[in-house]
């Protein structure tokens, strides 16, 4: 016990941050590995280009100082706000360096060559994103502050895209060739994720209320929904092809409203089935967590069972239910990518086209927006959950 306490005391006095050591190591590895890859076209193998070969000397000096300073500061136990500022500066320096490297490596008037982020860029981006996330976590920001920070990040990214800094990057060139298709598939992706969520809430909320009111049905319903969750997404999409094709061929008017064995219909049904368990389970958990004192007070006021449900129980359970909705939305944004395999559309179209053509940049055109969309949805709904909980505590 004494030895353990001594070790803990020594660690507390050390000026070094243990997570910062990992961040600094990643930064060193990132600087030492190829920063970008240049290819004469999208098919031929690329040539790895180091950080110090991709940029002019003056930019290497400025960006290098910022990155090395950020790595050094990551090692130290400094204020989280300072870590946030320096990690943000490092990420902005990386973004500018990446755009300039692509511009300088691309011959004038060339629209065929491709410059992609290399291993070094991705490792550096991961290191300083981890540093930024750690700083945000240590600052314990309120919900509104997190939303403001998300808006600031979105504004910075939008400014970079609007300025044309990244126009010579391969993924932006893929976008330029497919801009109309990109926004069409973006709309389809959001429609799949949000539409299936709305359907799951419409069905799952009453089902959760029934499960909470009738304990005999709870285990049976939740076990069935758990079984659905164990089916791999590709398998579930495939299983729905035959029955939906039969419905389209048998029921008059079914095909006219879009029901078919492939396409959007099986994608929406599969996402809906995956969405039910979190909605139902969180509805049950939220209603079970309603304080008995609130129930007794509502009865004492002469409220009927329906009035208690609508005016007392559901409002008190809402933060937990909203947490389930958050889980579903983030899950559906990711799963909607697989829908492209059965003609459902969405960002998965670019992912699977890129895999088929061995074009990593085309894969990134679908994968990066999916990740960013899920990330933004999680932050926004987390903030709403926190704001709702705070309002309930204030009202209480």
Short mmCIF file of C-alpha atoms in Angstrom, two decimals:
data_model
loop_
_atom_site.label_atom_id
_atom_site.label_comp_id
_atom_site.label_asym_id
_atom_site.label_seq_id
_atom_site.Cartn_x
_atom_site.Cartn_y
_atom_site.Cartn_z
CA UNK A 1 0.00 0.00 0.00
CA UNK A 2 2.80 2.41 0.93
CA UNK A 3 4.64 1.65 -2.34
CA UNK A 4 1.46 2.26 -4.36
CA UNK A 5 0.88 5.58 -2.64
CA UNK A 6 4.51 6.58 -3.25
CA UNK A 7 4.26 5.77 -6.97
CA UNK A 8 0.99 7.73 -7.22
CA UNK A 9 2.56 10.71 -5.48
CA UNK A 10 5.58 10.65 -7.81
CA UNK A 11 3.32 10.46 -10.87
CA UNK A 12 1.28 13.39 -9.58
CA UNK A 13 4.46 15.50 -9.22
CA UNK A 14 5.81 14.67 -12.66
CA UNK A 15 5.25 17.45 -15.20
CA UNK A 16 4.51 14.97 -17.98
CA UNK A 17 1.07 13.94 -19.17
CA UNK A 18 0.76 10.21 -19.93
CA UNK A 19 -1.73 10.65 -22.78
CA UNK A 20 0.45 13.48 -24.03
CA UNK A 21 3.34 11.02 -24.38
CA UNK A 22 1.26 8.98 -26.81
CA UNK A 23 0.25 12.12 -28.71
CA UNK A 24 3.87 13.25 -28.98
CA UNK A 25 4.95 9.80 -30.18
CA UNK A 26 2.25 9.82 -32.86
CA UNK A 27 3.30 13.32 -33.93
CA UNK A 28 6.94 12.22 -34.35
CA UNK A 29 5.86 9.16 -36.34
CA UNK A 30 3.59 11.32 -38.49
CA UNK A 31 6.34 13.80 -39.34
CA UNK A 32 8.72 10.95 -40.19
CA UNK A 33 6.30 9.16 -42.56
CA UNK A 34 5.11 10.30 -46.03
CA UNK A 35 2.88 13.35 -45.80
CA UNK A 36 1.13 13.00 -49.18
CA UNK A 37 1.05 10.62 -52.14
CA UNK A 38 1.21 11.89 -55.73
CA UNK A 39 -0.10 9.88 -58.71
CA UNK A 40 -0.06 10.77 -62.38
CA UNK A 41 -3.68 9.54 -62.55
CA UNK A 42 -6.20 7.78 -60.32
CA UNK A 43 -5.12 4.28 -61.42
CA UNK A 44 -1.31 4.16 -61.29
CA UNK A 45 0.56 3.63 -57.99
CA UNK A 46 1.48 6.80 -56.15
CA UNK A 47 4.81 8.25 -55.10
CA UNK A 48 5.17 8.98 -51.40
CA UNK A 49 6.29 12.53 -50.63
CA UNK A 50 7.72 13.50 -47.25
CA UNK A 51 6.62 16.57 -45.32
CA UNK A 52 9.89 18.42 -46.00
CA UNK A 53 9.79 17.60 -49.74
CA UNK A 54 6.19 18.66 -50.33
CA UNK A 55 6.42 22.27 -49.15
CA UNK A 56 8.72 25.30 -49.55
CA UNK A 57 11.30 25.93 -46.83
CA UNK A 58 9.44 28.88 -45.26
CA UNK A 59 6.23 26.88 -44.86
CA UNK A 60 8.09 23.87 -43.53
CA UNK A 61 9.62 26.15 -40.89
CA UNK A 62 6.30 27.67 -39.79
CA UNK A 63 4.23 24.48 -39.90
CA UNK A 64 7.06 22.45 -38.37
CA UNK A 65 7.40 24.83 -35.44
CA UNK A 66 3.64 24.74 -34.80
CA UNK A 67 3.45 20.93 -34.98
CA UNK A 68 6.55 20.32 -32.85
CA UNK A 69 5.43 22.92 -30.30
CA UNK A 70 2.02 21.23 -30.09
CA UNK A 71 3.69 17.84 -29.61
CA UNK A 72 5.95 19.25 -26.88
CA UNK A 73 3.05 20.95 -25.08
CA UNK A 74 1.04 17.71 -25.27
CA UNK A 75 3.70 16.15 -23.04
CA UNK A 76 3.21 18.75 -20.32
CA UNK A 77 0.47 19.11 -17.73
CA UNK A 78 -0.88 22.46 -18.84
CA UNK A 79 -4.31 24.06 -18.67
CA UNK A 80 -6.92 22.32 -20.88
CA UNK A 81 -7.78 25.62 -22.58
CA UNK A 82 -4.17 26.03 -23.68
CA UNK A 83 -4.13 22.44 -24.96
CA UNK A 84 -7.30 23.22 -26.91
CA UNK A 85 -5.77 26.31 -28.52
CA UNK A 86 -2.48 24.68 -29.49
CA UNK A 87 -4.14 21.50 -30.84
CA UNK A 88 -6.53 23.64 -32.90
CA UNK A 89 -3.57 25.62 -34.26
CA UNK A 90 -1.79 22.36 -35.16
CA UNK A 91 -4.85 21.03 -37.01
CA UNK A 92 -5.25 24.29 -38.93
CA UNK A 93 -1.54 24.23 -39.84
CA UNK A 94 -1.98 20.64 -41.06
CA UNK A 95 -4.99 21.63 -43.19
CA UNK A 96 -3.11 24.51 -44.81
CA UNK A 97 0.01 22.41 -45.37
CA UNK A 98 -2.05 19.64 -47.00
CA UNK A 99 -3.73 22.05 -49.40
CA UNK A 100 -0.47 23.77 -50.31
CA UNK A 101 1.30 20.44 -50.84
CA UNK A 102 -1.42 19.33 -53.28
CA UNK A 103 -1.27 22.67 -55.11
CA UNK A 104 2.53 22.65 -55.44
CA UNK A 105 2.75 19.01 -56.56
CA UNK A 106 0.01 19.35 -59.19
CA UNK A 107 1.33 20.59 -62.56
CA UNK A 108 -0.35 23.74 -63.89
CA UNK A 109 -3.48 22.95 -65.88
CA UNK A 110 -3.35 19.26 -64.91
CA UNK A 111 -6.76 17.71 -64.18
CA UNK A 112 -5.72 14.06 -64.26
CA UNK A 113 -3.09 13.72 -61.53
CA UNK A 114 -4.11 12.94 -57.96
CA UNK A 115 -2.58 14.09 -54.68
CA UNK A 116 -3.87 12.26 -51.64
CA UNK A 117 -3.20 12.62 -47.90
CA UNK A 118 -0.45 10.20 -46.90
CA UNK A 119 0.09 8.13 -43.79
CA UNK A 120 1.92 10.99 -42.11
CA UNK A 121 -1.00 13.37 -42.50
CA UNK A 122 -3.49 10.88 -41.09
CA UNK A 123 -1.26 10.06 -38.11
CA UNK A 124 -0.68 13.74 -37.35
CA UNK A 125 -4.38 14.50 -37.71
CA UNK A 126 -5.24 11.62 -35.36
CA UNK A 127 -2.67 12.79 -32.79
CA UNK A 128 -3.85 16.39 -32.59
CA UNK A 129 -7.54 15.47 -32.83
CA UNK A 130 -6.95 13.22 -29.82
CA UNK A 131 -5.26 16.14 -28.04
CA UNK A 132 -8.19 18.42 -28.86
CA UNK A 133 -10.76 15.85 -27.72
CA UNK A 134 -8.84 15.30 -24.48
CA UNK A 135 -8.77 19.05 -23.84
CA UNK A 136 -12.51 19.37 -24.46
CA UNK A 137 -13.17 16.42 -22.14
CA UNK A 138 -11.09 17.96 -19.34
CA UNK A 139 -12.81 21.33 -19.71
CA UNK A 140 -16.25 19.78 -19.02
CA UNK A 141 -17.93 22.16 -21.42
CA UNK A 142 -21.63 22.84 -21.13
CA UNK A 143 -24.01 21.79 -23.88
CA UNK A 144 -24.24 25.24 -25.46
CA UNK A 145 -20.45 25.59 -25.49
CA UNK A 146 -20.11 22.24 -27.28
CA UNK A 147 -22.65 23.34 -29.89
CA UNK A 148 -20.76 26.62 -30.39
CA UNK A 149 -17.52 24.69 -30.80
CA UNK A 150 -19.14 22.37 -33.36
CA UNK A 151 -20.42 25.40 -35.28
CA UNK A 152 -16.92 26.93 -35.19
CA UNK A 153 -15.35 23.75 -36.58
CA UNK A 154 -18.00 23.59 -39.31
CA UNK A 155 -17.32 27.25 -40.17
CA UNK A 156 -13.56 26.62 -40.43
CA UNK A 157 -14.05 23.59 -42.69
CA UNK A 158 -16.56 25.51 -44.83
CA UNK A 159 -14.10 28.42 -45.13
CA UNK A 160 -11.31 26.07 -46.25
CA UNK A 161 -13.57 24.46 -48.85
CA UNK A 162 -14.90 27.83 -50.07
CA UNK A 163 -11.39 29.29 -50.34
CA UNK A 164 -10.30 26.54 -52.74
CA UNK A 165 -7.34 25.57 -50.56
CA UNK A 166 -8.13 21.87 -50.99
CA UNK A 167 -9.27 22.00 -54.62
CA UNK A 168 -6.18 20.11 -55.83
CA UNK A 169 -6.69 17.24 -53.39
CA UNK A 170 -7.82 14.03 -55.03
CA UNK A 171 -11.00 13.67 -52.97
CA UNK A 172 -12.11 17.18 -54.00
CA UNK A 173 -11.38 16.34 -57.62
CA UNK A 174 -13.58 13.27 -57.28
CA UNK A 175 -16.25 15.53 -55.81
CA UNK A 176 -15.92 18.01 -58.70
CA UNK A 177 -16.58 15.18 -61.14
CA UNK A 178 -19.60 13.95 -59.19
CA UNK A 179 -21.04 17.05 -57.48
CA UNK A 180 -24.63 16.47 -58.60
CA UNK A 181 -24.52 12.79 -57.70
CA UNK A 182 -22.89 13.62 -54.34
CA UNK A 183 -25.70 15.90 -53.19
CA UNK A 184 -28.36 13.55 -54.53
CA UNK A 185 -26.87 10.65 -52.57
CA UNK A 186 -26.40 12.91 -49.53
CA UNK A 187 -30.14 13.62 -49.56
CA UNK A 188 -30.89 9.91 -49.92
CA UNK A 189 -28.54 9.05 -47.04
CA UNK A 190 -30.16 11.55 -44.69
CA UNK A 191 -33.65 10.45 -45.79
CA UNK A 192 -32.82 6.80 -45.07
CA UNK A 193 -31.38 7.54 -41.63
CA UNK A 194 -34.00 10.06 -40.49
CA UNK A 195 -37.00 8.37 -42.15
CA UNK A 196 -36.30 5.01 -40.53
CA UNK A 197 -35.74 6.80 -37.19
CA UNK A 198 -39.11 8.57 -37.40
CA UNK A 199 -40.85 5.27 -38.21
CA UNK A 200 -39.06 3.58 -35.30
CA UNK A 201 -40.16 6.34 -32.89
CA UNK A 202 -43.77 6.14 -34.09
CA UNK A 203 -43.84 2.38 -33.54
CA UNK A 204 -41.27 1.98 -30.77
CA UNK A 205 -42.61 4.57 -28.33
CA UNK A 206 -46.07 2.95 -27.95
CA UNK A 207 -44.40 -0.47 -27.92
CA UNK A 208 -42.14 0.65 -25.10
CA UNK A 209 -45.13 1.95 -23.15
CA UNK A 210 -46.86 -1.42 -23.60
CA UNK A 211 -43.72 -3.24 -22.40
CA UNK A 212 -43.57 -1.06 -19.30
CA UNK A 213 -47.28 -1.43 -18.57
CA UNK A 214 -47.46 -5.20 -19.27
CA UNK A 215 -44.39 -6.92 -17.76
CA UNK A 216 -45.48 -10.28 -19.21
CA UNK A 217 -44.85 -8.94 -22.74
CA UNK A 218 -41.62 -7.11 -21.95
CA UNK A 219 -39.20 -10.02 -22.12
CA UNK A 220 -40.79 -11.51 -25.23
CA UNK A 221 -40.71 -8.24 -27.20
CA UNK A 222 -37.22 -7.23 -26.10
CA UNK A 223 -35.86 -10.73 -26.86
CA UNK A 224 -37.26 -10.57 -30.39
CA UNK A 225 -35.75 -7.12 -30.93
CA UNK A 226 -32.43 -8.33 -29.50
CA UNK A 227 -32.47 -11.20 -31.97
CA UNK A 228 -32.92 -8.74 -34.84
CA UNK A 229 -29.88 -6.81 -33.63
CA UNK A 230 -27.72 -9.93 -33.85
CA UNK A 231 -28.36 -10.33 -37.61
CA UNK A 232 -25.51 -8.78 -39.66
CA UNK A 233 -26.68 -5.77 -41.67
CA UNK A 234 -25.78 -7.24 -45.08
CA UNK A 235 -27.60 -10.47 -44.20
CA UNK A 236 -30.72 -8.59 -43.10
CA UNK A 237 -30.76 -6.51 -46.28
CA UNK A 238 -30.51 -9.75 -48.26
CA UNK A 239 -33.25 -11.50 -46.27
CA UNK A 240 -35.69 -8.69 -47.04
CA UNK A 241 -35.24 -8.88 -50.83
CA UNK A 242 -37.47 -11.94 -51.40
CA UNK A 243 -40.47 -10.98 -49.19
CA UNK A 244 -40.54 -7.38 -50.44
CA UNK A 245 -40.27 -8.56 -54.05
CA UNK A 246 -43.25 -10.85 -53.38
CA UNK A 247 -45.23 -7.96 -51.87
CA UNK A 248 -44.44 -5.76 -54.88
CA UNK A 249 -45.55 -8.48 -57.30
CA UNK A 250 -48.66 -9.55 -55.37
CA UNK A 251 -50.29 -6.50 -53.83
CA UNK A 252 -51.84 -4.02 -56.26
CA UNK A 253 -50.20 -0.61 -56.07
CA UNK A 254 -47.28 -1.77 -53.91
CA UNK A 255 -44.69 -1.23 -56.62
CA UNK A 256 -46.24 2.15 -57.46
CA UNK A 257 -45.39 3.47 -53.99
CA UNK A 258 -41.80 2.25 -54.21
CA UNK A 259 -41.94 -1.20 -52.61
CA UNK A 260 -39.51 -3.55 -54.35
CA UNK A 261 -37.02 -6.30 -53.59
CA UNK A 262 -34.09 -3.96 -54.07
CA UNK A 263 -33.74 -0.22 -53.62
CA UNK A 264 -34.93 2.09 -50.89
CA UNK A 265 -37.71 -0.14 -49.48
CA UNK A 266 -35.57 -2.97 -48.03
CA UNK A 267 -33.05 -0.40 -46.80
CA UNK A 268 -35.71 1.53 -44.87
CA UNK A 269 -37.27 -1.65 -43.45
CA UNK A 270 -33.89 -2.99 -42.30
CA UNK A 271 -32.89 0.30 -40.67
CA UNK A 272 -36.32 0.51 -39.05
CA UNK A 273 -35.91 -2.99 -37.55
CA UNK A 274 -32.46 -2.14 -36.23
CA UNK A 275 -33.84 1.08 -34.72
CA UNK A 276 -36.60 -0.49 -32.67
CA UNK A 277 -34.54 -1.98 -29.83
CA UNK A 278 -32.86 1.25 -28.62
CA UNK A 279 -36.16 3.18 -28.82
CA UNK A 280 -38.22 0.51 -27.04
CA UNK A 281 -35.56 -0.29 -24.42
CA UNK A 282 -34.93 3.36 -23.56
CA UNK A 283 -38.64 4.08 -23.37
CA UNK A 284 -39.01 1.24 -20.87
CA UNK A 285 -35.96 2.39 -18.90
CA UNK A 286 -37.17 6.00 -18.87
CA UNK A 287 -40.64 5.11 -17.64
CA UNK A 288 -39.23 2.72 -15.02
CA UNK A 289 -37.04 5.55 -13.75
CA UNK A 290 -39.90 7.98 -13.07
CA UNK A 291 -39.77 8.77 -9.32
CA UNK A 292 -42.52 7.21 -7.24
CA UNK A 293 -43.10 10.59 -5.55
CA UNK A 294 -44.05 12.14 -8.89
CA UNK A 295 -46.48 9.29 -9.54
CA UNK A 296 -48.07 9.71 -6.11
CA UNK A 297 -48.37 13.47 -6.52
CA UNK A 298 -50.09 13.02 -9.88
CA UNK A 299 -52.54 10.52 -8.39
CA UNK A 300 -53.20 12.90 -5.51
CA UNK A 301 -54.13 15.60 -8.02
CA UNK A 302 -56.77 13.28 -9.47
CA UNK A 303 -55.04 12.64 -12.82
CA UNK A 304 -56.19 9.68 -14.85
CA UNK A 305 -53.71 7.03 -16.00
CA UNK A 306 -53.54 8.59 -19.46
CA UNK A 307 -53.00 12.07 -18.04
CA UNK A 308 -50.20 10.80 -15.80
CA UNK A 309 -48.54 9.19 -18.79
CA UNK A 310 -48.70 12.26 -21.03
CA UNK A 311 -48.18 15.02 -18.47
CA UNK A 312 -45.83 13.40 -15.95
CA UNK A 313 -44.21 10.13 -16.97
CA UNK A 314 -43.24 10.82 -20.59
CA UNK A 315 -41.81 14.30 -19.85
CA UNK A 316 -39.71 12.88 -17.01
CA UNK A 317 -38.60 9.94 -19.17
CA UNK A 318 -37.85 12.13 -22.17
CA UNK A 319 -34.05 12.54 -21.59
CA UNK A 320 -33.63 8.76 -21.50
CA UNK A 321 -35.85 8.32 -24.58
CA UNK A 322 -33.87 11.04 -26.37
CA UNK A 323 -30.67 9.13 -25.56
CA UNK A 324 -32.14 6.13 -27.37
CA UNK A 325 -33.01 8.34 -30.35
CA UNK A 326 -29.42 9.60 -30.40
CA UNK A 327 -28.13 6.02 -30.48
CA UNK A 328 -30.48 5.17 -33.34
CA UNK A 329 -29.61 8.20 -35.46
CA UNK A 330 -25.85 7.70 -35.19
CA UNK A 331 -26.29 3.97 -35.85
CA UNK A 332 -28.51 4.56 -38.87
CA UNK A 333 -26.14 7.09 -40.42
CA UNK A 334 -23.47 4.41 -40.41
CA UNK A 335 -25.68 1.50 -41.47
CA UNK A 336 -27.24 3.49 -44.33
CA UNK A 337 -23.88 3.19 -46.08
CA UNK A 338 -24.46 -0.55 -46.54
CA UNK A 339 -27.82 0.15 -48.21
CA UNK A 340 -25.97 0.97 -51.43
CA UNK A 341 -25.29 -2.76 -51.86
CA UNK A 342 -28.98 -3.35 -52.62
CA UNK A 343 -29.56 -0.16 -54.60
CA UNK A 344 -30.70 1.95 -51.66
CA UNK A 345 -28.35 4.82 -52.51
CA UNK A 346 -26.60 7.06 -50.04
CA UNK A 347 -22.91 7.72 -49.47
CA UNK A 348 -22.27 4.00 -49.72
CA UNK A 349 -22.57 4.35 -53.50
CA UNK A 350 -19.18 6.10 -53.57
CA UNK A 351 -17.67 3.72 -51.03
CA UNK A 352 -18.50 0.60 -53.01
CA UNK A 353 -17.69 2.21 -56.35
CA UNK A 354 -14.30 3.15 -54.93
CA UNK A 355 -13.69 -0.37 -53.64
CA UNK A 356 -14.63 -1.82 -57.03
CA UNK A 357 -12.33 0.58 -58.87
CA UNK A 358 -9.52 0.42 -56.27
CA UNK A 359 -9.93 4.19 -55.90
CA UNK A 360 -9.31 5.20 -52.29
CA UNK A 361 -10.27 8.80 -52.96
CA UNK A 362 -13.70 7.73 -54.13
CA UNK A 363 -14.07 5.65 -50.95
CA UNK A 364 -13.18 8.73 -48.91
CA UNK A 365 -15.78 10.79 -50.79
CA UNK A 366 -18.43 8.55 -49.24
CA UNK A 367 -16.79 7.62 -45.95
CA UNK A 368 -15.68 11.05 -44.70
CA UNK A 369 -19.13 12.74 -44.97
CA UNK A 370 -20.69 9.71 -43.24
CA UNK A 371 -18.28 9.97 -40.30
CA UNK A 372 -18.70 13.75 -40.02
CA UNK A 373 -22.49 13.47 -40.20
CA UNK A 374 -22.57 10.85 -37.45
CA UNK A 375 -20.14 12.87 -35.33
CA UNK A 376 -22.20 16.06 -35.65
CA UNK A 377 -25.46 14.20 -34.92
CA UNK A 378 -23.98 12.69 -31.76
CA UNK A 379 -22.77 16.07 -30.44
CA UNK A 380 -26.05 17.85 -31.21
CA UNK A 381 -28.28 15.21 -29.62
CA UNK A 382 -25.96 14.82 -26.62
CA UNK A 383 -26.33 18.55 -26.06
CA UNK A 384 -30.12 18.30 -26.33
CA UNK A 385 -30.15 15.45 -23.80
CA UNK A 386 -28.10 17.53 -21.37
CA UNK A 387 -30.21 20.66 -21.87
CA UNK A 388 -33.40 18.67 -21.31
CA UNK A 389 -32.04 17.12 -18.12
CA UNK A 390 -30.92 20.52 -16.81
CA UNK A 391 -34.34 22.04 -17.51
CA UNK A 392 -36.04 19.20 -15.65
CA UNK A 393 -33.79 19.68 -12.61
CA UNK A 394 -34.50 23.42 -12.62
CA UNK A 395 -38.26 22.84 -12.83
CA UNK A 396 -38.08 20.34 -10.01
#
